[in-house]
Coordinates of C-alpha atoms and ligand atoms in Angstrom, one line a residue:
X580 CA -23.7 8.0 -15.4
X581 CA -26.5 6.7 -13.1
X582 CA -27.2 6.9 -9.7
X583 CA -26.1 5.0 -6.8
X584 CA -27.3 4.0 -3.5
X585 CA -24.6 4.8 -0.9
X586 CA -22.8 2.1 0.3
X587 CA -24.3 0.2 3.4
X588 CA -24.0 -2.4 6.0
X589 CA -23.1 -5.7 4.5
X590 CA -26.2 -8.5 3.5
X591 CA -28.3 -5.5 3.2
X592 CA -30.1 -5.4 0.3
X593 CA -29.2 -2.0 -0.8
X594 CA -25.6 -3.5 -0.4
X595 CA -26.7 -6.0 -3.3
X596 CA -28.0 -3.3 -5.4
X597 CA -25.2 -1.0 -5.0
X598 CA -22.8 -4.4 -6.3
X599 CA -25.8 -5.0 -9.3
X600 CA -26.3 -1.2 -10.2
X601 CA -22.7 -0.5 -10.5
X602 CA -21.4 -3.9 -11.5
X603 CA -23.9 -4.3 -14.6
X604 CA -21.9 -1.1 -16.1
X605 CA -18.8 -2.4 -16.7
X606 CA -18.2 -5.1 -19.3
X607 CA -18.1 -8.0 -16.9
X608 CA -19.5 -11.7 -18.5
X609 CA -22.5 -13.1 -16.6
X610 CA -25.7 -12.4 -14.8
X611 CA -25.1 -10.8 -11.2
X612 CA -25.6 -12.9 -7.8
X613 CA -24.4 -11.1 -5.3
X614 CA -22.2 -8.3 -3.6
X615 CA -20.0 -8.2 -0.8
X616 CA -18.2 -5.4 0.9
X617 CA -14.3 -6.2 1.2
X618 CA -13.1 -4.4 4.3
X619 CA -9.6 -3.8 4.3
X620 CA -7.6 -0.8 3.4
X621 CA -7.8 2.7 5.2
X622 CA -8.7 5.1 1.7
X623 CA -11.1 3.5 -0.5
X624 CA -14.6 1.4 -0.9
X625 CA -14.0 -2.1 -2.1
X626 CA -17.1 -4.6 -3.0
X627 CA -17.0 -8.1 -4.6
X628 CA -19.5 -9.0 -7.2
X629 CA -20.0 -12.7 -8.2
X630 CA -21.9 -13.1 -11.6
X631 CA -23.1 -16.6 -13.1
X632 CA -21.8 -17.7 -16.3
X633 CA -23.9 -19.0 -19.2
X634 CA -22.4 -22.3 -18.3
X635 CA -23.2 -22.4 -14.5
X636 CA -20.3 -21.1 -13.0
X637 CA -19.5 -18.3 -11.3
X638 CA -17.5 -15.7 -11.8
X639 CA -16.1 -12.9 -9.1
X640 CA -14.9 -9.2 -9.7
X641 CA -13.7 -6.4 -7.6
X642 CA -15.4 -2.6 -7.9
X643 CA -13.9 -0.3 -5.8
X644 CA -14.9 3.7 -5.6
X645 CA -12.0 5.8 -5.3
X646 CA -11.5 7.9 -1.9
X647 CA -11.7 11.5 -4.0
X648 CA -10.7 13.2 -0.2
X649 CA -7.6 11.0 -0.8
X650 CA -7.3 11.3 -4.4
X651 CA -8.4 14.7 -5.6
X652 CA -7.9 13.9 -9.2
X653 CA -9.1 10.2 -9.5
X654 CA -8.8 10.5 -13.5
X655 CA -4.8 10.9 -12.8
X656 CA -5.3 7.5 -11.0
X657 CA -7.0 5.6 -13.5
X658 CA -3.9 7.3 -16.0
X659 CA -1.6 5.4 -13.8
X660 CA -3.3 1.8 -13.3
X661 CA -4.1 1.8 -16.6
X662 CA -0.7 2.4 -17.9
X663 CA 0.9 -0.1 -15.2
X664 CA -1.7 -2.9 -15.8
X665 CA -1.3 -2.7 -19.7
X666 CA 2.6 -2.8 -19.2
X667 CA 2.6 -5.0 -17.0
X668 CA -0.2 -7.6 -18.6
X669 CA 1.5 -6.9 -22.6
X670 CA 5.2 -8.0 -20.8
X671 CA 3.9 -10.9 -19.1
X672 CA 2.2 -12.3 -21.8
X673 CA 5.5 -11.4 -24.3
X674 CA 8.1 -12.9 -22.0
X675 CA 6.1 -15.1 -19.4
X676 CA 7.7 -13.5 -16.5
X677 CA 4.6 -13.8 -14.3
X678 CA 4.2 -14.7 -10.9
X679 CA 1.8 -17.7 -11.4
X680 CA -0.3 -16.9 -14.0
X681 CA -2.9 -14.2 -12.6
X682 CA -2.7 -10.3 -12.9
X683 CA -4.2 -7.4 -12.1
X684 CA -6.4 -6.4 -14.8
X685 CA -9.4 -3.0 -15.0
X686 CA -12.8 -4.3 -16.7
X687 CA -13.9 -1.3 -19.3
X688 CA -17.1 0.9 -18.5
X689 CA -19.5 -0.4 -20.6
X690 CA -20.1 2.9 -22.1
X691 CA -16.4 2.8 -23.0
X692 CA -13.5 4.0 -21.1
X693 CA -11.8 2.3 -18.0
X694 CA -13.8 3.6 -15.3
X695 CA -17.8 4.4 -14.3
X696 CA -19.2 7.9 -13.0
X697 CA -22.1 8.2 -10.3
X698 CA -24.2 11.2 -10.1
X699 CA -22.5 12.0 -7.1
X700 CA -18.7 12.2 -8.9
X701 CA -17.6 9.1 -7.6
X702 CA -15.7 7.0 -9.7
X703 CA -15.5 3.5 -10.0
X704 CA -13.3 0.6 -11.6
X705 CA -13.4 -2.9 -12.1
X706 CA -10.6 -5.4 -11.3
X707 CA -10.5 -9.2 -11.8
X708 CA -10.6 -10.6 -8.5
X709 CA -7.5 -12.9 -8.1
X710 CA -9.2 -16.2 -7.3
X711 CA -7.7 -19.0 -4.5
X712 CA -5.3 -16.4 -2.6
X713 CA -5.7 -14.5 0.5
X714 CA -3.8 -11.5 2.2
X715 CA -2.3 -11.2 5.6
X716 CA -2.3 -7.9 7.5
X717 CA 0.8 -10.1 9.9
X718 CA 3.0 -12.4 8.4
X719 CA 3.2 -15.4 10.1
X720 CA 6.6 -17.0 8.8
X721 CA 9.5 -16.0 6.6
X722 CA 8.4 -18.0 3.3
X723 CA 5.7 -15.5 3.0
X724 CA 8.0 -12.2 4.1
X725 CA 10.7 -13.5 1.3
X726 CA 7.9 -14.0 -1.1
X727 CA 5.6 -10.6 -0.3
X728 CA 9.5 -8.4 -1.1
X729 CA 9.7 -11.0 -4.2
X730 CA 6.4 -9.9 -5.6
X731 CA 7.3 -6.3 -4.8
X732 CA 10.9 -6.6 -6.3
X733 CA 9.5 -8.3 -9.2
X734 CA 6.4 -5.3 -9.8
X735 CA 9.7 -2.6 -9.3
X736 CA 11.5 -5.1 -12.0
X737 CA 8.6 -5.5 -14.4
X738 CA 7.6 -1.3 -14.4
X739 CA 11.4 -0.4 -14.6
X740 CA 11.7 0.5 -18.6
X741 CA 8.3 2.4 -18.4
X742 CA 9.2 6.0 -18.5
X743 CA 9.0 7.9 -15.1
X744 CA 7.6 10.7 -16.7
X745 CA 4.6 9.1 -17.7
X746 CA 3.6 8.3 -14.6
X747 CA 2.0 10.9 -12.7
X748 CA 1.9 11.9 -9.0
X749 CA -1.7 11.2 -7.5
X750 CA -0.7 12.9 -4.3
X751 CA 1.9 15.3 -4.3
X752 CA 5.2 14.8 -1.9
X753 CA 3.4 11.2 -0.5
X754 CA 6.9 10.3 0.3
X755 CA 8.3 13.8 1.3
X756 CA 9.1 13.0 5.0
X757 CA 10.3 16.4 5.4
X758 CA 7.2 17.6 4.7
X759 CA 5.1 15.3 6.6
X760 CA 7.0 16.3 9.5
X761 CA 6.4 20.1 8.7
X762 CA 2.6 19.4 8.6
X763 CA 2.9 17.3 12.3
X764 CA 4.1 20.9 13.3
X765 CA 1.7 23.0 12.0
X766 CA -1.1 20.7 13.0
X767 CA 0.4 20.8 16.5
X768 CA 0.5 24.1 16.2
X769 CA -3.1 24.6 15.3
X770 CA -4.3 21.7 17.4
X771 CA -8.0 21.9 16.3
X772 CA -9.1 19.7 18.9
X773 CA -7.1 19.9 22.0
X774 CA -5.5 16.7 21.4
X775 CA -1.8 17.6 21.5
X776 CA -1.6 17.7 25.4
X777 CA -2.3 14.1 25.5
X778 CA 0.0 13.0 22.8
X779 CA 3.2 15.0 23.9
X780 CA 5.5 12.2 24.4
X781 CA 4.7 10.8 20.2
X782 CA 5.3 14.2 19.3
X783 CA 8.4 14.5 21.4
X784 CA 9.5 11.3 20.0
X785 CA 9.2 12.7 16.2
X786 CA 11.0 15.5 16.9
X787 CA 13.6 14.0 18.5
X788 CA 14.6 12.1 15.3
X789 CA 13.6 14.9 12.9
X790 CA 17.2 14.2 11.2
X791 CA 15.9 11.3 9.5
X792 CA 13.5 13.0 7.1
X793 CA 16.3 15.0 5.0
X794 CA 18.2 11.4 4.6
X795 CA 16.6 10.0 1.6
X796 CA 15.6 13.6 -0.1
X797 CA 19.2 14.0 0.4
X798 CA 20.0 11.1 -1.1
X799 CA 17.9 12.0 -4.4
X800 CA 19.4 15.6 -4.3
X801 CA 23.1 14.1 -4.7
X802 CA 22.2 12.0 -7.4
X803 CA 22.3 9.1 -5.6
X804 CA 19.1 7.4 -5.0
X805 CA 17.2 7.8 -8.3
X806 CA 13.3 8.4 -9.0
X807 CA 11.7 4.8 -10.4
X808 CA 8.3 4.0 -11.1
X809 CA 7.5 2.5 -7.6
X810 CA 4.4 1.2 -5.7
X811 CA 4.9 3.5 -2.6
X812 CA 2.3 1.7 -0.8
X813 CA 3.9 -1.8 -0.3
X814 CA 2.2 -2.6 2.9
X815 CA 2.0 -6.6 3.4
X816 CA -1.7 -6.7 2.8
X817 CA -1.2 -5.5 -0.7
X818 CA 0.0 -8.6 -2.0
X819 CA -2.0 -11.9 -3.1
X820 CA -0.9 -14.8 -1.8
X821 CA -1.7 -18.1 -3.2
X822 CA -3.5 -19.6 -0.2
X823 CA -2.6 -23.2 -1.7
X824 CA 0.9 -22.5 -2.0
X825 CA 1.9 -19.6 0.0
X826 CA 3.3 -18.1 -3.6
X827 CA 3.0 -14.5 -4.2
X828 CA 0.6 -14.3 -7.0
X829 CA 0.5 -10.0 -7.6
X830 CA 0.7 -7.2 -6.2
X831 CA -2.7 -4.8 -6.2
X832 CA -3.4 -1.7 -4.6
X833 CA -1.9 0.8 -7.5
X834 CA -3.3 3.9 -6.6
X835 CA 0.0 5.1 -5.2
X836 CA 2.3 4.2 -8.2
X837 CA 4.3 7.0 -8.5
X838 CA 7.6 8.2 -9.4
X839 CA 9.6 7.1 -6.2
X840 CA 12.5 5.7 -4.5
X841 CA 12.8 1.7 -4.7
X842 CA 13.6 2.7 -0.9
X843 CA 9.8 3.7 0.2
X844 CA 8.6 0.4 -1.3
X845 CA 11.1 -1.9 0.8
X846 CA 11.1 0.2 3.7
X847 CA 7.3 0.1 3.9
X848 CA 7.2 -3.6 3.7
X849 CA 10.0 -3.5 6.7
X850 CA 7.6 -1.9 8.4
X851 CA 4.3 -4.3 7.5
X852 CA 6.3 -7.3 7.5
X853 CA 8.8 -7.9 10.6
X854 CA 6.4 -7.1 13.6
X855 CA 4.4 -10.1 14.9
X856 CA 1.9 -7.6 16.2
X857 CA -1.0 -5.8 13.6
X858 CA -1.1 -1.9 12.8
X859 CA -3.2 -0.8 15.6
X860 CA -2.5 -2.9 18.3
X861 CA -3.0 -2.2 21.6
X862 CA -0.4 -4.1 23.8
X863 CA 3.1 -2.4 22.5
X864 CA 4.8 -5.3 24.1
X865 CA 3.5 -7.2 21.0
X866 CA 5.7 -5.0 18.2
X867 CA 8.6 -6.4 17.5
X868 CA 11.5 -6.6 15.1
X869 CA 11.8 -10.4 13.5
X870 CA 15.2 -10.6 12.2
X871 CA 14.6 -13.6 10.5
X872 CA 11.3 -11.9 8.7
X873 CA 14.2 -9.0 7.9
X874 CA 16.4 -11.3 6.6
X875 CA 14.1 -13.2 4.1
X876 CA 12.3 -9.7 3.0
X877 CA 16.0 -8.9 2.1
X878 CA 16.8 -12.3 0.3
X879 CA 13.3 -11.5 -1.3
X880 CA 13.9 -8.0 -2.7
X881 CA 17.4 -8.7 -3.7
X882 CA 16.6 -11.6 -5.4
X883 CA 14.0 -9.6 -7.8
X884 CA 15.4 -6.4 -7.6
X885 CA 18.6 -7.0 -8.3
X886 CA 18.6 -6.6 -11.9
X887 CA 18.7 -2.5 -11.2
X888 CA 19.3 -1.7 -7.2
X889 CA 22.5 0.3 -7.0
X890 CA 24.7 0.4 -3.8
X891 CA 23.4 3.6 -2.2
X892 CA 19.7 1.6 -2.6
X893 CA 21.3 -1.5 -1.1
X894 CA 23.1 0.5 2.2
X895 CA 20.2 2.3 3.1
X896 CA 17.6 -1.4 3.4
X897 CA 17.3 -1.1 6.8
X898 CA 17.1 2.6 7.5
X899 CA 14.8 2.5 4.7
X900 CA 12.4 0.5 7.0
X901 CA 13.1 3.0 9.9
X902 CA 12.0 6.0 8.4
X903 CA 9.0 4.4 5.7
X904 CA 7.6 3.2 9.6
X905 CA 8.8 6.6 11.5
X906 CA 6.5 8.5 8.4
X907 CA 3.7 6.5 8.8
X908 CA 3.4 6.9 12.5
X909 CA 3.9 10.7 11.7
X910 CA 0.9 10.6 9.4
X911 CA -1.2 8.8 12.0
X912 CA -0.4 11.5 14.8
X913 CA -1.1 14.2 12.5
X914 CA -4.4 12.6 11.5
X915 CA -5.2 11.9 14.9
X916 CA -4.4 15.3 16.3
X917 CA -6.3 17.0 13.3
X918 CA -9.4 14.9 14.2
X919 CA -9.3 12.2 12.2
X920 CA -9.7 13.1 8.7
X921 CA -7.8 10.9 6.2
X922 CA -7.4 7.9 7.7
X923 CA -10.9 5.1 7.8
X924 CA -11.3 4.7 11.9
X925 CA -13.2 2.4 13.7
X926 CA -12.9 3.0 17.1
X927 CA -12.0 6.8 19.5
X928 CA -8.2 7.1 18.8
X929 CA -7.6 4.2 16.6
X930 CA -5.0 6.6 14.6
X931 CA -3.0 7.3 17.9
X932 CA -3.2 3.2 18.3
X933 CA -1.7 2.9 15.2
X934 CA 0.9 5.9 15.7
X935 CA 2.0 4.2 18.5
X936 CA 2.8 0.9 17.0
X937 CA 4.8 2.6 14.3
X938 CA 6.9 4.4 17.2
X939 CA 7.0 1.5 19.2
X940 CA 8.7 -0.4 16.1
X941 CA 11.1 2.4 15.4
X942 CA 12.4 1.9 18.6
X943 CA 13.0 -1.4 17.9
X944 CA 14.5 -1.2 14.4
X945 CA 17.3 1.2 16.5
X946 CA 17.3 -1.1 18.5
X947 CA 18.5 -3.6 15.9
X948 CA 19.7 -1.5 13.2
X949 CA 23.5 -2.5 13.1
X950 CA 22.3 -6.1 13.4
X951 CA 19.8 -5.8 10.4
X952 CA 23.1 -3.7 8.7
X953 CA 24.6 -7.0 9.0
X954 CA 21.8 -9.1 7.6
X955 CA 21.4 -7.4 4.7
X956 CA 25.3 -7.3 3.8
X957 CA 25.1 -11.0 4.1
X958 CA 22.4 -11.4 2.1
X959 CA 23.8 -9.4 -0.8
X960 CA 27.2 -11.2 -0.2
X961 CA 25.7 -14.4 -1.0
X962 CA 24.2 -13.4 -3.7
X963 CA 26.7 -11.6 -5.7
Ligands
GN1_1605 C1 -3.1 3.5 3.6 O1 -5.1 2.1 1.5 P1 -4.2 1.3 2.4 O2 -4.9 1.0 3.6 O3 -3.5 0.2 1.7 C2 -2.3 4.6 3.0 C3 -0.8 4.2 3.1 C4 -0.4 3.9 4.5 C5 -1.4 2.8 5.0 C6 -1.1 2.5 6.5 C7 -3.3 6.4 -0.2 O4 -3.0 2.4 2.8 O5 0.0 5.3 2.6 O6 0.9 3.4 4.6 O7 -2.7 3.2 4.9 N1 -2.7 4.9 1.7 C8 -2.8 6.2 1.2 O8 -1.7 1.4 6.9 O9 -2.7 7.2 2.0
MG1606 MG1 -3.8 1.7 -0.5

């Protein structure tokens, strides 16, 4: 354990000794350079450390602290990254099924053990960083939708003989849509900061379509939708792209993999990867459902997924999409109407921008639901 500075603006020098102090205690090769902040993501801190090698050249890793307001039991998260990224690194390199050579992988602590403690109970790990790719928040044309649900199919593929029940659930119900609704109400109900009267017609809109939430959690109670070790945050930006090729390279981001519905994943990419317009844009004109980004995250998924999707998995693509982005918008409205106290903001009502976007591209997808019904019948025809 040792004490860190807390984190600051970037170039600052207490930035670089943050990236030095913490990055010096994990088992990483070289002597450090310098730290970056990475800013993206909503939940936790992510820096970049580059190192020098003996030889010259440099070296980059990722250290991110875990969000513990997010993730009260950040031990249960390392549990499940570990796990994944062993299985995942021990079957790539026994059958070569890799996505271009580069996974995930956590750096030890050098005192042992996968992650490092501050004084202040944060914890920290240490990724490879996955060199010569980049992310996009919007997809900009259908090679990279079909290969994002690829990468995502293929992660779902690659995790689907480890044993659901050693996985464990970092936050409970993350996917229970019912009960994200519940807590819109009671938050409404309680509306700690006056902000309901403002924000009637998103509410209205929820609860219009409260029906959706049992679907899925139906689904599961019939037997017919089964729990898989899934990724549950599948959001476009959580995939690598190879920036030379416009491959998918790996997935990251595995503080959310949980038992789960194959579903959540694809439905979550639906709603990351079809609208031309980003998360918390302003102009709703801007959202839109791309049925030719539908159509090649369907040829995407089904073409790595289809070693285990069943038919119930396979009807429910597109409504998937509906409710992953209806939830998401309900999360936002709840956080905005509690006062903002899950989600990163960066600007007065930055959630409710985002809540609207995910409404705004409900609307859409019902707008286009029979035709995306279509598409992905299609799709599986041709592939059968
Ligand atoms: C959060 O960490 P990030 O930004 O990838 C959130 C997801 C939401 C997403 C919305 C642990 O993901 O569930 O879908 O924001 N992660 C957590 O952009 O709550
Ligand atoms: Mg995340």
């Amino acid at each position: 354990m040792s004490a860190l500075p807390t984190p600051v603006q970037k170039n600052d020098p207490q930035l670089q000794q943050l990236v030095a102090t913490i990055g010096n205690q994990f088992a990483v090769q070289g002597e450090f350079l310098c730290g970056d902040e990475v800013d993206s993501g909503h939940i936790n801190s992510t820096y970049c450390g580059t190192f020098r090698q003996a030889d010259g050249s440099l070296r980059r890793y990722v250290f991110q602290l875990i969000n513990r307001n997010v993730f009260k039991d950040p031990y249960v998260v390392m549990h499940n990254v570990e796990r994944v990224t062993r299985h995942i690194n021990d079957k790539v390199l026994r059958v070569k099924k890799d996505l271009g050579g580069q996974t995930l992988n956590l750096f030890p602590a050098r005192s042992g053990g996968a992650w490092v403690e501050d004084l202040v109970g944060g914890v920290w790990r240490c990724y490879n960083f996955i060199e010569g790719c980049v992310t996009y928040d919007v997809v900009e044309n259908t090679r990279q939708a079909y290969q994002a649900a690829r990468a995502f199919g293929s992660f779902q593929d690659l995790v689907s003989d480890l044993d659901v029940s050693s996985i464990r659930e970092t936050i409970p119900d993350f996917h229970h849509t019912r009960k994200r609704f519940q807590r819109l109400l009671e938050v409404a109900a309680a509306d700690p900061h006056g902000r309901l009267a403002a924000v009637r017609a998103e509410f209205d809109f929820v609860c219009q379509r409260e029906d959706l939430t049992a679907v899925l959690l139906d689904g599961i109670a019939a037997g017919l939708l089964p729990l898989r070790v899934t990724h549950n945050d599948t959001k476009i930006n959580n995939v690598m792209i190879d920036a030379a090729t416009d491959e998918a390279v790996c997935v990251i981001d595995l503080d959310t993999v949980m038992p789960g519905l194959a579903l959540y994943d694809f439905g979550d990419l639906v709603r990351s990867a079809t609208s031309p317009a980003a998360e918390d844009e302003r102009d709703l004109s801007k959202v839109q459902m791309q049925m030719p980004m539908f159509e090649a995250l369907v040829a995407g998924y089904l073409d790595s997924a289809s070693a285990f999707i069943n038919d119930t998995e396979i009807e429910h693509l597109a409504f998937a999409g509906k409710l992953m982005t209806m939830e998401v918008g309900i999360r936002f409205l709840t956080d905005h109407i509690e006062g903002d106290v899950y989600f990163k903001t960066h600007r007065p009502n930055h959630n409710l921008d985002r809540c609207r976007t995910q409404l705004k591209l409900v609307e859409r997808i019902e707008a286009h639901e029979a035709e995306m019904n279509a598409v992905v019948r299609k799709v599986y025809q041709t592939r059968r």
